[in-house]
């Protein structure tokens, strides 16, 4: 029997329509700017986020990295959340690649707090790095897919304007926020100089992310993409499913949100269970249990795997489950049953 894979929404395979479009896409050499399918995807992405231009890159990590590289100078400092993907899981790229010093701050309901920002901005002093960039994340992965609202972003943007800081949004799952809040992604992107989003998380593409920003930033981003080895050739075969994802894949994210809420309701009934966030806001949840430590969660992960259900044990935070297109109602029920079995209900 097929496993119910809740480790991430990156595990999805392309849809039939995506395969068809991959086979039929007009192609060219994208390093020469000749791939019409990539050009269309970039244009549609920029329009969708209300930015002047966009750049197609293989991964969210590369999109974030290029954003940091284009919005800073070597020796600058950036403010970001201590549990953000950029800080935790991108191999320290900002310092290694661009000489940019990360300054982690606590996340408050998945966002930075404007007073923490104000207190962290460096004075103009030759002993200190220049604070030049703020990064946020929407939805916030390690906060259990929390959706960041325009009201949360506004005071951060105000602080950025007052202190002339740039703003980048890691919007790997920005369309989940669009669906959860019922407001266009462009509205959530408006305060940011640049925004990245991923086609391969929840949207079922095999690969691909976009960085959207000003025409000037994206032109410089093209240079940095080349520097990183990310200049690709007949890559319309990968942009084609991206176009399908943007036109067909976003509305159905609501189904993943619904199943995530159902999963939360059922897991909350297990003895000693705590759901974070409760209720879930998008397609991700964490479940933790009283008196279980990280070794205990590893053990639970293995027990669930033996029952054909895969989740991720993440340190002391508990087990992370992520809903996506390949988890239907039956898969959801199997996951719930497996949890009940290992918690002996
Ligand atoms: C919030 C967030 N940002 C960025 C990334 C990086 O994306 P990629 O794995 O495509 O490099 C991820 C990956 O899961 C993510 O969850």
PDB file of N, CA and C in Angstrom, residues 258-275 278 280 285 287 289 329 332-341 343 345:
ATOM      1  N   UNK A 258      -8.236  22.589   4.722  1.00  0.00           N
ATOM      2  CA  UNK A 258      -9.356  21.916   5.397  1.00  0.00           C
ATOM      3  C   UNK A 258      -8.878  20.606   6.034  1.00  0.00           C
ATOM      4  N   UNK A 259      -8.119  19.814   5.276  1.00  0.00           N
ATOM      5  CA  UNK A 259      -7.656  18.524   5.834  1.00  0.00           C
ATOM      6  C   UNK A 259      -6.709  18.744   7.008  1.00  0.00           C
ATOM      7  N   UNK A 260      -5.936  19.805   6.961  1.00  0.00           N
ATOM      8  CA  UNK A 260      -5.021  20.089   8.064  1.00  0.00           C
ATOM      9  C   UNK A 260      -5.824  20.385   9.331  1.00  0.00           C
ATOM     10  N   UNK A 261      -6.913  21.108   9.188  1.00  0.00           N
ATOM     11  CA  UNK A 261      -7.777  21.403  10.351  1.00  0.00           C
ATOM     12  C   UNK A 261      -8.407  20.123  10.879  1.00  0.00           C
ATOM     13  N   UNK A 262      -8.816  19.242   9.944  1.00  0.00           N
ATOM     14  CA  UNK A 262      -9.426  17.966  10.386  1.00  0.00           C
ATOM     15  C   UNK A 262      -8.395  17.134  11.141  1.00  0.00           C
ATOM     16  N   UNK A 263      -7.187  17.099  10.606  1.00  0.00           N
ATOM     17  CA  UNK A 263      -6.118  16.340  11.270  1.00  0.00           C
ATOM     18  C   UNK A 263      -5.893  16.908  12.674  1.00  0.00           C
ATOM     19  N   UNK A 264      -5.838  18.226  12.770  1.00  0.00           N
ATOM     20  CA  UNK A 264      -5.613  18.868  14.073  1.00  0.00           C
ATOM     21  C   UNK A 264      -6.718  18.487  15.067  1.00  0.00           C
ATOM     22  N   UNK A 265      -7.966  18.543  14.601  1.00  0.00           N
ATOM     23  CA  UNK A 265      -9.089  18.235  15.513  1.00  0.00           C
ATOM     24  C   UNK A 265      -8.967  16.814  16.063  1.00  0.00           C
ATOM     25  N   UNK A 266      -8.565  15.881  15.195  1.00  0.00           N
ATOM     26  CA  UNK A 266      -8.473  14.479  15.632  1.00  0.00           C
ATOM     27  C   UNK A 266      -7.252  14.256  16.521  1.00  0.00           C
ATOM     28  N   UNK A 267      -6.117  14.840  16.143  1.00  0.00           N
ATOM     29  CA  UNK A 267      -4.904  14.624  16.948  1.00  0.00           C
ATOM     30  C   UNK A 267      -5.028  15.281  18.320  1.00  0.00           C
ATOM     31  N   UNK A 268      -5.778  16.376  18.375  1.00  0.00           N
ATOM     32  CA  UNK A 268      -5.938  17.088  19.656  1.00  0.00           C
ATOM     33  C   UNK A 268      -6.613  16.199  20.697  1.00  0.00           C
ATOM     34  N   UNK A 269      -7.329  15.147  20.227  1.00  0.00           N
ATOM     35  CA  UNK A 269      -8.031  14.269  21.172  1.00  0.00           C
ATOM     36  C   UNK A 269      -7.130  13.178  21.757  1.00  0.00           C
ATOM     37  N   UNK A 270      -5.912  13.062  21.225  1.00  0.00           N
ATOM     38  CA  UNK A 270      -5.016  12.034  21.755  1.00  0.00           C
ATOM     39  C   UNK A 270      -4.491  12.484  23.131  1.00  0.00           C
ATOM     40  N   UNK A 271      -4.205  11.525  24.019  1.00  0.00           N
ATOM     41  CA  UNK A 271      -3.790  11.921  25.372  1.00  0.00           C
ATOM     42  C   UNK A 271      -2.519  12.778  25.353  1.00  0.00           C
ATOM     43  N   UNK A 272      -2.574  13.908  26.032  1.00  0.00           N
ATOM     44  CA  UNK A 272      -1.397  14.776  26.197  1.00  0.00           C
ATOM     45  C   UNK A 272      -0.982  15.525  24.940  1.00  0.00           C
ATOM     46  N   UNK A 273      -1.858  15.567  23.921  1.00  0.00           N
ATOM     47  CA  UNK A 273      -1.450  16.189  22.643  1.00  0.00           C
ATOM     48  C   UNK A 273      -1.620  17.703  22.691  1.00  0.00           C
ATOM     49  N   UNK A 274      -0.674  18.378  22.063  1.00  0.00           N
ATOM     50  CA  UNK A 274      -0.775  19.842  21.873  1.00  0.00           C
ATOM     51  C   UNK A 274      -0.534  20.141  20.401  1.00  0.00           C
ATOM     52  N   UNK A 275      -1.447  20.896  19.814  1.00  0.00           N
ATOM     53  CA  UNK A 275      -1.329  21.238  18.388  1.00  0.00           C
ATOM     54  C   UNK A 275      -0.812  22.665  18.283  1.00  0.00           C
ATOM     55  N   UNK A 278      -2.971  26.231  16.905  1.00  0.00           N
ATOM     56  CA  UNK A 278      -4.279  25.619  17.100  1.00  0.00           C
ATOM     57  C   UNK A 278      -5.373  26.678  17.051  1.00  0.00           C
ATOM     58  N   UNK A 280      -4.824  25.097  13.076  1.00  0.00           N
ATOM     59  CA  UNK A 280      -3.829  25.390  12.042  1.00  0.00           C
ATOM     60  C   UNK A 280      -4.333  26.487  11.109  1.00  0.00           C
ATOM     61  N   UNK A 285       1.021  21.582  10.412  1.00  0.00           N
ATOM     62  CA  UNK A 285       0.832  21.632  11.864  1.00  0.00           C
ATOM     63  C   UNK A 285       1.967  20.894  12.555  1.00  0.00           C
ATOM     64  N   UNK A 287       2.499  18.604  16.095  1.00  0.00           N
ATOM     65  CA  UNK A 287       1.837  18.010  17.258  1.00  0.00           C
ATOM     66  C   UNK A 287       2.930  17.585  18.241  1.00  0.00           C
ATOM     67  N   UNK A 289       3.573  16.142  22.474  1.00  0.00           N
ATOM     68  CA  UNK A 289       2.877  15.384  23.527  1.00  0.00           C
ATOM     69  C   UNK A 289       3.579  15.621  24.857  1.00  0.00           C
ATOM     70  N   UNK A 329      -8.838  12.286   1.282  1.00  0.00           N
ATOM     71  CA  UNK A 329      -9.527  12.017   2.557  1.00  0.00           C
ATOM     72  C   UNK A 329      -9.166  10.644   3.113  1.00  0.00           C
ATOM     73  N   UNK A 332      -5.826  10.873   4.730  1.00  0.00           N
ATOM     74  CA  UNK A 332      -5.976  11.579   5.999  1.00  0.00           C
ATOM     75  C   UNK A 332      -6.456  10.610   7.090  1.00  0.00           C
ATOM     76  N   UNK A 333      -7.461   9.790   6.755  1.00  0.00           N
ATOM     77  CA  UNK A 333      -7.989   8.830   7.733  1.00  0.00           C
ATOM     78  C   UNK A 333      -6.919   7.837   8.148  1.00  0.00           C
ATOM     79  N   UNK A 334      -6.119   7.388   7.166  1.00  0.00           N
ATOM     80  CA  UNK A 334      -5.055   6.425   7.505  1.00  0.00           C
ATOM     81  C   UNK A 334      -4.055   7.064   8.473  1.00  0.00           C
ATOM     82  N   UNK A 335      -3.761   8.338   8.242  1.00  0.00           N
ATOM     83  CA  UNK A 335      -2.817   9.031   9.137  1.00  0.00           C
ATOM     84  C   UNK A 335      -3.411   9.113  10.554  1.00  0.00           C
ATOM     85  N   UNK A 336      -4.686   9.464  10.628  1.00  0.00           N
ATOM     86  CA  UNK A 336      -5.328   9.603  11.947  1.00  0.00           C
ATOM     87  C   UNK A 336      -5.313   8.251  12.675  1.00  0.00           C
ATOM     88  N   UNK A 337      -5.659   7.184  11.937  1.00  0.00           N
ATOM     89  CA  UNK A 337      -5.675   5.835  12.542  1.00  0.00           C
ATOM     90  C   UNK A 337      -4.291   5.450  13.058  1.00  0.00           C
ATOM     91  N   UNK A 338      -3.268   5.764  12.279  1.00  0.00           N
ATOM     92  CA  UNK A 338      -1.900   5.395  12.680  1.00  0.00           C
ATOM     93  C   UNK A 338      -1.526   6.128  13.969  1.00  0.00           C
ATOM     94  N   UNK A 339      -1.852   7.403  14.067  1.00  0.00           N
ATOM     95  CA  UNK A 339      -1.570   8.146  15.305  1.00  0.00           C
ATOM     96  C   UNK A 339      -2.324   7.512  16.470  1.00  0.00           C
ATOM     97  N   UNK A 340      -3.588   7.147  16.234  1.00  0.00           N
ATOM     98  CA  UNK A 340      -4.381   6.544  17.326  1.00  0.00           C
ATOM     99  C   UNK A 340      -3.732   5.246  17.784  1.00  0.00           C
ATOM    100  N   UNK A 341      -3.245   4.495  16.807  1.00  0.00           N
ATOM    101  CA  UNK A 341      -2.642   3.203  17.154  1.00  0.00           C
ATOM    102  C   UNK A 341      -1.398   3.395  18.013  1.00  0.00           C
ATOM    103  N   UNK A 343      -0.630   5.905  19.864  1.00  0.00           N
ATOM    104  CA  UNK A 343      -0.954   6.522  21.165  1.00  0.00           C
ATOM    105  C   UNK A 343      -2.033   5.698  21.872  1.00  0.00           C
ATOM    106  N   UNK A 345      -5.296   4.480  21.406  1.00  0.00           N
ATOM    107  CA  UNK A 345      -6.702   4.852  21.679  1.00  0.00           C
ATOM    108  C   UNK A 345      -7.583   3.763  21.102  1.00  0.00           C
TER     109      UNK A 345
END
